[in-house]
Amino acid sequence: MSVLDSIREMVQKAKSILIITHENPDGDAVGSSLGFMHGLLKLEKEVDVFIPKVNKMFSFLPGFDLIKNELPEDASYDLCVALDSSDLERLAEGRKWFEKIENTIVIDHHITNQNFGDANYVNAVASSTCQNIIVVLAAMEVAINKDMATCIYTGMLTDTGGFRYNVQTETFEFAGMMMEAGVNIAEIYRNVFDLTTEARTRLLGRALSRLEILENGRVAFTYVTADDWNEFGNQDGDHENIVNYGRNIEGVEVSIMLREKDGQYKVSLRSNDYVDVSIIASKYAGGGHLRASGFAVPGPLEQAKETVLAEIKKQLKD
Ligand code: 5GP
Ligand code: MN
């Protein structure tokens, strides 16, 4: 039996389904969760989407208000679906539910995925988890409506950086299908790439004021602290785009952004041409893709910076 057949059967059998995703959820995480939720609701399932902290920038997505930030301890579900997450740790608070619920499905597109579900639909060639959701919904014979399409298109758009990376001809075919289902292309673009908040803009300003260019112009480095975060009143995910400013500088191969969180530093790495940043992330129990990855290292700041720089230097060419 194919994975898609198993998934269809598991969904058919389940009455109540819990959808979870990774912490610090991005457009693909929130989009795939809500897109899949709308699909399962069409199949008349009882569905909860559990995301403890989610950035309000996604409030334009249909169903955003249905997201549960907490669940009662005694809640129970027949099936748990983990989206856009390469491993159990990545699920953070969602992990205990994934471990508690008897039947589990993983749908993802990370090359580092550990196939930790009972059924795992992991297509690492796909642009986004949202793109894989289209395939899964098709296998379940759910027709994609405007609400589903809006959520799905959002994840495809954000995970490809506006249809730049991880794009296959299929990505455009699927995006075209979402357009046929009625999504408002301009409105989604504005919501995810243009619209911002004062707090987000101030955090970016702080990070840019600290930008360092190292290793003969090949590495860009910056960081934000927990104090910055509190000072501006930032929400989870507000740092998302900062690392790209370093990557966009002429001559830079790798951009590093450190973010102080719970006494350690979350690292975001982006490369341009040849450094495989997923190798570095795997070494530190993180994950991601060839040109974009993330993981955590212990502080203090200088130590964290040295640890990451040392790993990058191993791959830098003269
Ligand atoms: P970002 O730098 O935007 O946080 O993450 C870049 C990529 O690495 C994304 O695909 C994200 O899912 C992945 N990633 C970031 N942090 C972690 C982590 O701690 N664990 C895993 N497995 N993947 C991560
Ligand atoms: Mn993704």
CSV table of C-alpha atoms and ligand atoms in Angstrom, one decimal:
chain,number,residue,atom,x,y,z
A,1,MET,CA,0.0,0.0,0.0
A,2,SER,CA,1.4,3.4,-0.9
A,3,VAL,CA,1.9,6.1,1.8
A,4,LEU,CA,-0.9,8.2,0.4
A,5,ASP,CA,-3.3,5.2,0.6
A,6,SER,CA,-2.3,4.6,4.2
A,7,ILE,CA,-2.9,8.3,5.0
A,8,ARG,CA,-6.3,8.2,3.3
A,9,GLU,CA,-7.2,5.1,5.3
A,10,MET,CA,-6.0,6.6,8.6
A,11,VAL,CA,-8.0,9.8,8.0
A,12,GLN,CA,-11.1,7.8,7.1
A,13,LYS,CA,-10.9,5.8,10.3
A,14,ALA,CA,-10.3,8.8,12.5
A,15,LYS,CA,-13.1,10.9,14.0
A,16,SER,CA,-11.1,13.5,15.8
A,17,ILE,CA,-7.8,14.8,14.4
A,18,LEU,CA,-5.1,17.1,15.9
A,19,ILE,CA,-2.9,19.1,13.6
A,20,ILE,CA,0.5,20.4,15.0
A,21,THR,CA,3.5,22.0,13.5
A,22,HIS,CA,7.0,23.4,14.4
A,23,GLU,CA,7.7,26.2,16.9
A,24,ASN,CA,8.2,29.6,15.5
A,25,PRO,CA,5.8,28.7,12.7
A,26,ASP,CA,6.4,30.4,9.3
A,27,GLY,CA,4.0,30.8,6.4
A,28,ASP,CA,4.4,27.2,5.4
A,29,ALA,CA,3.7,25.9,8.9
A,30,VAL,CA,0.6,28.0,9.5
A,31,GLY,CA,-0.6,27.7,5.9
A,32,SER,CA,-0.3,23.9,5.7
A,33,SER,CA,-1.9,23.5,9.1
A,34,LEU,CA,-4.9,25.7,8.2
A,35,GLY,CA,-5.1,24.4,4.6
A,36,PHE,CA,-5.2,20.8,5.8
A,37,MET,CA,-7.7,21.7,8.5
A,38,HIS,CA,-10.1,23.1,5.9
A,39,GLY,CA,-9.7,20.0,3.9
A,40,LEU,CA,-10.4,17.7,6.9
A,41,LEU,CA,-13.4,19.8,7.9
A,42,LYS,CA,-14.8,19.1,4.4
A,43,LEU,CA,-14.5,15.4,5.2
A,44,GLU,CA,-16.6,16.2,8.4
A,45,LYS,CA,-13.8,15.4,10.8
A,46,GLU,CA,-13.5,17.1,14.2
A,47,VAL,CA,-10.2,19.0,13.8
A,48,ASP,CA,-8.1,21.1,16.1
A,49,VAL,CA,-5.0,23.1,15.1
A,50,PHE,CA,-2.7,23.5,18.0
A,51,ILE,CA,-0.1,26.3,17.8
A,52,PRO,CA,1.0,27.7,21.1
A,53,LYS,CA,2.4,31.0,19.6
A,54,VAL,CA,1.6,32.3,16.2
A,55,ASN,CA,2.5,35.6,14.7
A,56,LYS,CA,-0.5,37.9,14.0
A,57,MET,CA,0.9,38.6,10.5
A,58,PHE,CA,-1.0,35.4,9.5
A,59,SER,CA,-4.3,36.6,10.8
A,60,PHE,CA,-5.4,37.2,7.2
A,61,LEU,CA,-5.6,33.4,6.7
A,62,PRO,CA,-9.1,31.9,6.7
A,63,GLY,CA,-9.5,30.0,9.9
A,64,PHE,CA,-6.8,31.8,11.8
A,65,ASP,CA,-9.2,32.4,14.7
A,66,LEU,CA,-9.8,28.7,15.1
A,67,ILE,CA,-6.1,28.1,16.1
A,68,LYS,CA,-5.9,26.8,19.6
A,69,ASN,CA,-3.0,28.2,21.7
A,70,GLU,CA,-3.6,25.7,24.4
A,71,LEU,CA,-5.3,22.4,24.8
A,72,PRO,CA,-6.9,20.9,27.9
A,73,GLU,CA,-4.7,18.2,29.5
A,74,ASP,CA,-7.5,15.6,29.1
A,75,ALA,CA,-8.2,16.3,25.4
A,76,SER,CA,-8.1,13.2,23.2
A,77,TYR,CA,-7.8,12.6,19.5
A,78,ASP,CA,-7.8,9.5,17.2
A,79,LEU,CA,-5.1,10.9,15.0
A,80,CYS,CA,-2.2,13.4,15.1
A,81,VAL,CA,-0.8,15.1,12.0
A,82,ALA,CA,2.6,16.8,12.2
A,83,LEU,CA,3.3,19.3,9.5
A,84,ASP,CA,6.5,21.0,8.2
A,85,SER,CA,8.5,19.4,11.0
A,86,SER,CA,11.6,17.3,10.4
A,87,ASP,CA,11.8,15.7,13.9
A,88,LEU,CA,10.1,15.3,17.2
A,89,GLU,CA,12.1,18.1,19.0
A,90,ARG,CA,11.0,20.5,16.4
A,91,LEU,CA,7.4,20.1,17.5
A,92,ALA,CA,8.3,21.6,20.9
A,93,GLU,CA,5.0,21.7,23.0
A,94,GLY,CA,3.2,19.7,20.3
A,95,ARG,CA,5.6,16.8,20.9
A,96,LYS,CA,3.8,15.4,24.0
A,97,TRP,CA,0.5,15.2,22.0
A,98,PHE,CA,2.2,13.5,19.1
A,99,GLU,CA,3.6,10.9,21.5
A,100,LYS,CA,0.3,10.5,23.3
A,101,ILE,CA,-2.0,10.1,20.3
A,102,GLU,CA,-2.1,6.5,19.0
A,103,ASN,CA,-2.0,7.1,15.2
A,104,THR,CA,0.3,9.6,13.6
A,105,ILE,CA,1.0,11.1,10.2
A,106,VAL,CA,4.0,13.2,9.1
A,107,ILE,CA,3.7,15.5,6.1
A,108,ASP,CA,6.9,17.4,5.3
A,109,HIS,CA,9.5,18.5,2.7
A,110,HIS,CA,12.7,18.7,4.7
A,111,ILE,CA,15.6,16.7,3.5
A,112,THR,CA,16.5,16.1,7.2
A,113,ASN,CA,13.2,14.5,8.0
A,114,GLN,CA,13.4,11.6,10.4
A,115,ASN,CA,10.2,9.8,9.3
A,116,PHE,CA,8.9,9.8,12.8
A,117,GLY,CA,5.2,9.1,12.1
A,118,ASP,CA,3.3,5.9,11.5
A,119,ALA,CA,2.8,7.2,7.9
A,120,ASN,CA,5.3,9.7,6.5
A,121,TYR,CA,4.6,11.6,3.3
A,122,VAL,CA,8.0,13.4,2.9
A,123,ASN,CA,8.7,14.8,-0.5
A,124,ALA,CA,11.9,16.8,-0.1
A,125,VAL,CA,11.8,17.9,-3.7
A,126,ALA,CA,8.7,19.9,-3.1
A,127,SER,CA,8.9,23.6,-2.6
A,128,SER,CA,6.9,23.5,0.6
A,129,THR,CA,4.8,21.3,2.9
A,130,CYS,CA,1.8,23.2,1.5
A,131,GLN,CA,2.7,21.8,-2.0
A,132,ASN,CA,2.6,18.3,-0.4
A,133,ILE,CA,-0.7,19.1,1.2
A,134,ILE,CA,-2.2,19.5,-2.3
A,135,VAL,CA,-1.1,16.0,-3.2
A,136,VAL,CA,-2.5,14.5,0.1
A,137,LEU,CA,-5.8,16.4,-0.4
A,138,ALA,CA,-6.0,15.0,-3.9
A,139,ALA,CA,-5.4,11.5,-2.7
A,140,MET,CA,-8.3,12.0,-0.2
A,141,GLU,CA,-10.5,13.3,-3.1
A,142,VAL,CA,-11.0,16.7,-1.4
A,143,ALA,CA,-11.7,19.5,-3.9
A,144,ILE,CA,-9.6,22.5,-3.1
A,145,ASN,CA,-11.7,25.6,-2.3
A,146,LYS,CA,-10.7,29.2,-2.0
A,147,ASP,CA,-10.0,29.0,1.8
A,148,MET,CA,-7.8,26.0,1.4
A,149,ALA,CA,-6.0,27.5,-1.6
A,150,THR,CA,-5.4,30.8,0.2
A,151,CYS,CA,-3.6,29.0,3.0
A,152,ILE,CA,-1.7,26.6,0.7
A,153,TYR,CA,-0.6,29.4,-1.7
A,154,THR,CA,0.7,31.4,1.3
A,155,GLY,CA,3.1,28.6,2.3
A,156,MET,CA,4.2,28.0,-1.3
A,157,LEU,CA,4.9,31.7,-1.6
A,158,THR,CA,6.8,32.1,1.6
A,159,ASP,CA,8.9,28.9,1.5
A,160,THR,CA,10.1,29.7,-2.0
A,161,GLY,CA,11.0,33.3,-1.0
A,162,GLY,CA,8.5,34.5,-3.6
A,163,PHE,CA,9.0,31.6,-6.1
A,164,ARG,CA,12.7,31.9,-6.2
A,165,TYR,CA,14.1,28.9,-4.3
A,166,ASN,CA,13.1,25.2,-4.3
A,167,VAL,CA,10.9,25.8,-7.4
A,168,GLN,CA,10.0,23.1,-9.9
A,169,THR,CA,7.7,23.3,-12.9
A,170,GLU,CA,5.3,21.5,-10.6
A,171,THR,CA,5.3,24.4,-8.1
A,172,PHE,CA,3.9,26.7,-10.8
A,173,GLU,CA,1.4,24.1,-11.9
A,174,PHE,CA,0.2,23.8,-8.3
A,175,ALA,CA,0.3,27.6,-7.8
A,176,GLY,CA,-1.9,27.9,-11.0
A,177,MET,CA,-4.4,25.4,-9.5
A,178,MET,CA,-4.6,27.6,-6.4
A,179,MET,CA,-5.2,30.6,-8.6
A,180,GLU,CA,-8.0,28.8,-10.3
A,181,ALA,CA,-9.5,28.1,-6.9
A,182,GLY,CA,-9.7,31.9,-6.5
A,183,VAL,CA,-6.8,33.1,-4.3
A,184,ASN,CA,-6.1,36.8,-4.3
A,185,ILE,CA,-2.4,36.8,-5.4
A,186,ALA,CA,-1.7,40.5,-4.7
A,187,GLU,CA,-3.4,40.5,-1.3
A,188,ILE,CA,-1.4,37.5,-0.1
A,189,TYR,CA,1.9,39.0,-1.4
A,190,ARG,CA,1.2,42.2,0.5
A,191,ASN,CA,0.3,40.4,3.7
A,192,VAL,CA,3.4,38.2,3.8
A,193,PHE,CA,6.1,40.4,2.2
A,194,ASP,CA,5.2,44.1,2.4
A,195,LEU,CA,3.0,44.6,5.5
A,196,THR,CA,5.0,44.9,8.7
A,197,THR,CA,4.8,46.3,12.2
A,198,GLU,CA,6.7,48.9,14.1
A,199,ALA,CA,8.2,46.3,16.4
A,200,ARG,CA,9.4,44.2,13.5
A,201,THR,CA,11.0,47.2,11.7
A,202,ARG,CA,12.7,48.3,14.9
A,203,LEU,CA,14.2,44.8,15.5
A,204,LEU,CA,15.5,44.8,11.9
A,205,GLY,CA,17.1,48.2,12.5
A,206,ARG,CA,18.8,47.0,15.7
A,207,ALA,CA,20.1,43.9,13.9
A,208,LEU,CA,21.4,45.9,10.9
A,209,SER,CA,23.2,48.4,13.2
A,210,ARG,CA,25.2,45.4,14.5
A,211,LEU,CA,26.0,43.8,11.1
A,212,GLU,CA,29.5,42.6,10.7
A,213,ILE,CA,31.1,41.4,7.5
A,214,LEU,CA,33.8,38.8,8.2
A,215,GLU,CA,36.1,36.4,6.5
A,216,ASN,CA,37.1,38.7,3.7
A,217,GLY,CA,33.5,39.7,2.9
A,218,ARG,CA,32.3,36.1,2.6
A,219,VAL,CA,30.3,36.0,5.9
A,220,ALA,CA,27.7,38.3,7.3
A,221,PHE,CA,26.9,38.2,11.0
A,222,THR,CA,24.4,39.8,13.2
A,223,TYR,CA,22.2,39.0,16.3
A,224,VAL,CA,19.3,40.1,18.4
A,225,THR,CA,19.0,39.7,22.2
A,226,ALA,CA,16.2,38.8,24.5
A,227,ASP,CA,16.4,42.4,25.7
A,228,ASP,CA,15.8,43.8,22.2
A,229,TRP,CA,12.8,41.5,21.9
A,230,ASN,CA,11.3,42.8,25.2
A,231,GLU,CA,12.1,46.4,24.4
A,232,PHE,CA,10.2,46.4,21.1
A,233,GLY,CA,7.5,43.9,22.2
A,234,ASN,CA,8.3,41.5,19.4
A,235,GLN,CA,6.2,38.4,18.6
A,236,ASP,CA,7.5,34.9,17.6
A,237,GLY,CA,8.6,35.0,14.0
A,238,ASP,CA,9.4,38.7,13.9
A,239,HIS,CA,13.1,37.9,13.2
A,240,GLU,CA,12.3,35.9,10.0
A,241,ASN,CA,13.6,38.1,7.3
A,242,ILE,CA,16.6,39.6,9.0
A,243,VAL,CA,19.1,37.0,7.9
A,244,ASN,CA,18.4,37.7,4.3
A,245,TYR,CA,19.8,41.2,4.5
A,246,GLY,CA,23.2,39.8,5.1
A,247,ARG,CA,22.9,37.2,2.4
A,248,ASN,CA,22.0,39.9,-0.2
A,249,ILE,CA,25.3,41.7,0.3
A,250,GLU,CA,27.6,41.3,-2.7
A,251,GLY,CA,30.3,38.8,-2.1
A,252,VAL,CA,28.7,37.2,0.9
A,253,GLU,CA,28.4,33.4,0.8
A,254,VAL,CA,26.9,32.7,4.3
A,255,SER,CA,24.7,34.9,6.4
A,256,ILE,CA,24.4,34.2,10.1
A,257,MET,CA,21.7,35.5,12.5
A,258,LEU,CA,21.7,34.7,16.2
A,259,ARG,CA,18.7,35.1,18.3
A,260,GLU,CA,18.9,34.8,22.1
A,261,LYS,CA,16.1,32.6,23.4
A,262,ASP,CA,15.7,30.8,26.7
A,263,GLY,CA,19.4,31.2,27.6
A,264,GLN,CA,20.7,29.9,24.3
A,265,TYR,CA,21.1,31.2,20.8
A,266,LYS,CA,18.9,30.1,17.9
A,267,VAL,CA,21.0,30.2,14.7
A,268,SER,CA,19.6,31.0,11.3
A,269,LEU,CA,22.0,30.3,8.4
A,270,ARG,CA,21.5,31.2,4.7
A,271,SER,CA,24.0,30.5,1.9
A,272,ASN,CA,24.2,31.6,-1.7
A,273,ASP,CA,26.2,29.3,-3.9
A,274,TYR,CA,28.1,26.4,-2.3
A,275,VAL,CA,28.1,26.1,1.5
A,276,ASP,CA,25.8,23.3,2.6
A,277,VAL,CA,24.2,24.8,5.7
A,278,SER,CA,22.1,21.7,6.4
A,279,ILE,CA,25.2,19.7,7.3
A,280,ILE,CA,26.0,22.2,10.1
A,281,ALA,CA,22.4,22.2,11.3
A,282,SER,CA,22.4,18.4,11.5
A,283,LYS,CA,25.6,18.4,13.6
A,284,TYR,CA,23.8,20.6,16.2
A,285,ALA,CA,20.5,18.6,16.2
A,286,GLY,CA,18.8,21.2,14.0
A,287,GLY,CA,17.6,20.9,10.4
A,288,GLY,CA,16.6,22.5,7.2
A,289,HIS,CA,17.7,22.7,3.6
A,290,LEU,CA,20.9,23.1,1.6
A,291,ARG,CA,20.8,26.9,1.6
A,292,ALA,CA,18.6,27.6,4.7
A,293,SER,CA,18.9,25.9,8.0
A,294,GLY,CA,18.5,26.5,11.7
A,295,PHE,CA,19.6,25.0,15.1
A,296,ALA,CA,20.5,26.1,18.6
A,297,VAL,CA,23.9,26.6,20.3
A,298,PRO,CA,24.8,27.5,23.9
A,299,GLY,CA,25.9,31.0,24.9
A,300,PRO,CA,27.4,33.3,25.7
A,301,LEU,CA,27.1,35.3,22.5
A,302,GLU,CA,30.9,35.3,21.7
A,303,GLN,CA,31.1,31.6,22.2
A,304,ALA,CA,28.0,31.0,20.1
A,305,LYS,CA,29.4,33.2,17.3
A,306,GLU,CA,32.8,31.3,17.4
A,307,THR,CA,31.1,27.9,17.3
A,308,VAL,CA,29.1,28.8,14.2
A,309,LEU,CA,31.9,30.6,12.4
A,310,ALA,CA,34.3,27.7,12.9
A,311,GLU,CA,31.8,25.3,11.2
A,312,ILE,CA,31.3,27.7,8.3
A,313,LYS,CA,35.0,28.2,7.8
A,314,LYS,CA,35.4,24.4,7.2
A,315,GLN,CA,33.4,24.9,4.0
A,316,LEU,CA,34.5,28.4,2.8
A,317,LYS,CA,36.5,28.4,-0.4
A,318,ASP,CA,39.5,30.8,-0.8
B,1,5GP,P1,15.0,29.6,10.1
B,1,5GP,O1,16.5,30.1,10.0
B,1,5GP,O2,14.1,30.4,9.2
B,1,5GP,O3,14.6,29.5,11.5
B,1,5GP,O4,15.0,28.1,9.5
B,1,5GP,C1,15.5,27.8,8.3
B,1,5GP,C2,15.2,26.3,8.0
B,1,5GP,O5,15.7,25.5,9.0
B,1,5GP,C3,13.7,26.0,8.0
B,1,5GP,O6,13.4,25.1,7.0
B,1,5GP,C4,13.4,25.5,9.4
B,1,5GP,O7,12.4,24.6,9.3
B,1,5GP,C5,14.7,24.8,9.7
B,1,5GP,N1,15.1,24.9,11.1
B,1,5GP,C6,15.3,26.0,11.8
B,1,5GP,N2,15.5,25.7,13.1
B,1,5GP,C7,15.5,24.4,13.3
B,1,5GP,C8,15.6,23.5,14.4
B,1,5GP,O8,15.9,23.8,15.5
B,1,5GP,N3,15.4,22.1,14.1
B,1,5GP,C9,15.1,21.7,12.8
B,1,5GP,N4,15.0,20.4,12.6
B,1,5GP,N5,15.0,22.5,11.8
B,1,5GP,C10,15.2,23.8,12.0
B,2,MN,MN,8.4,24.5,5.0
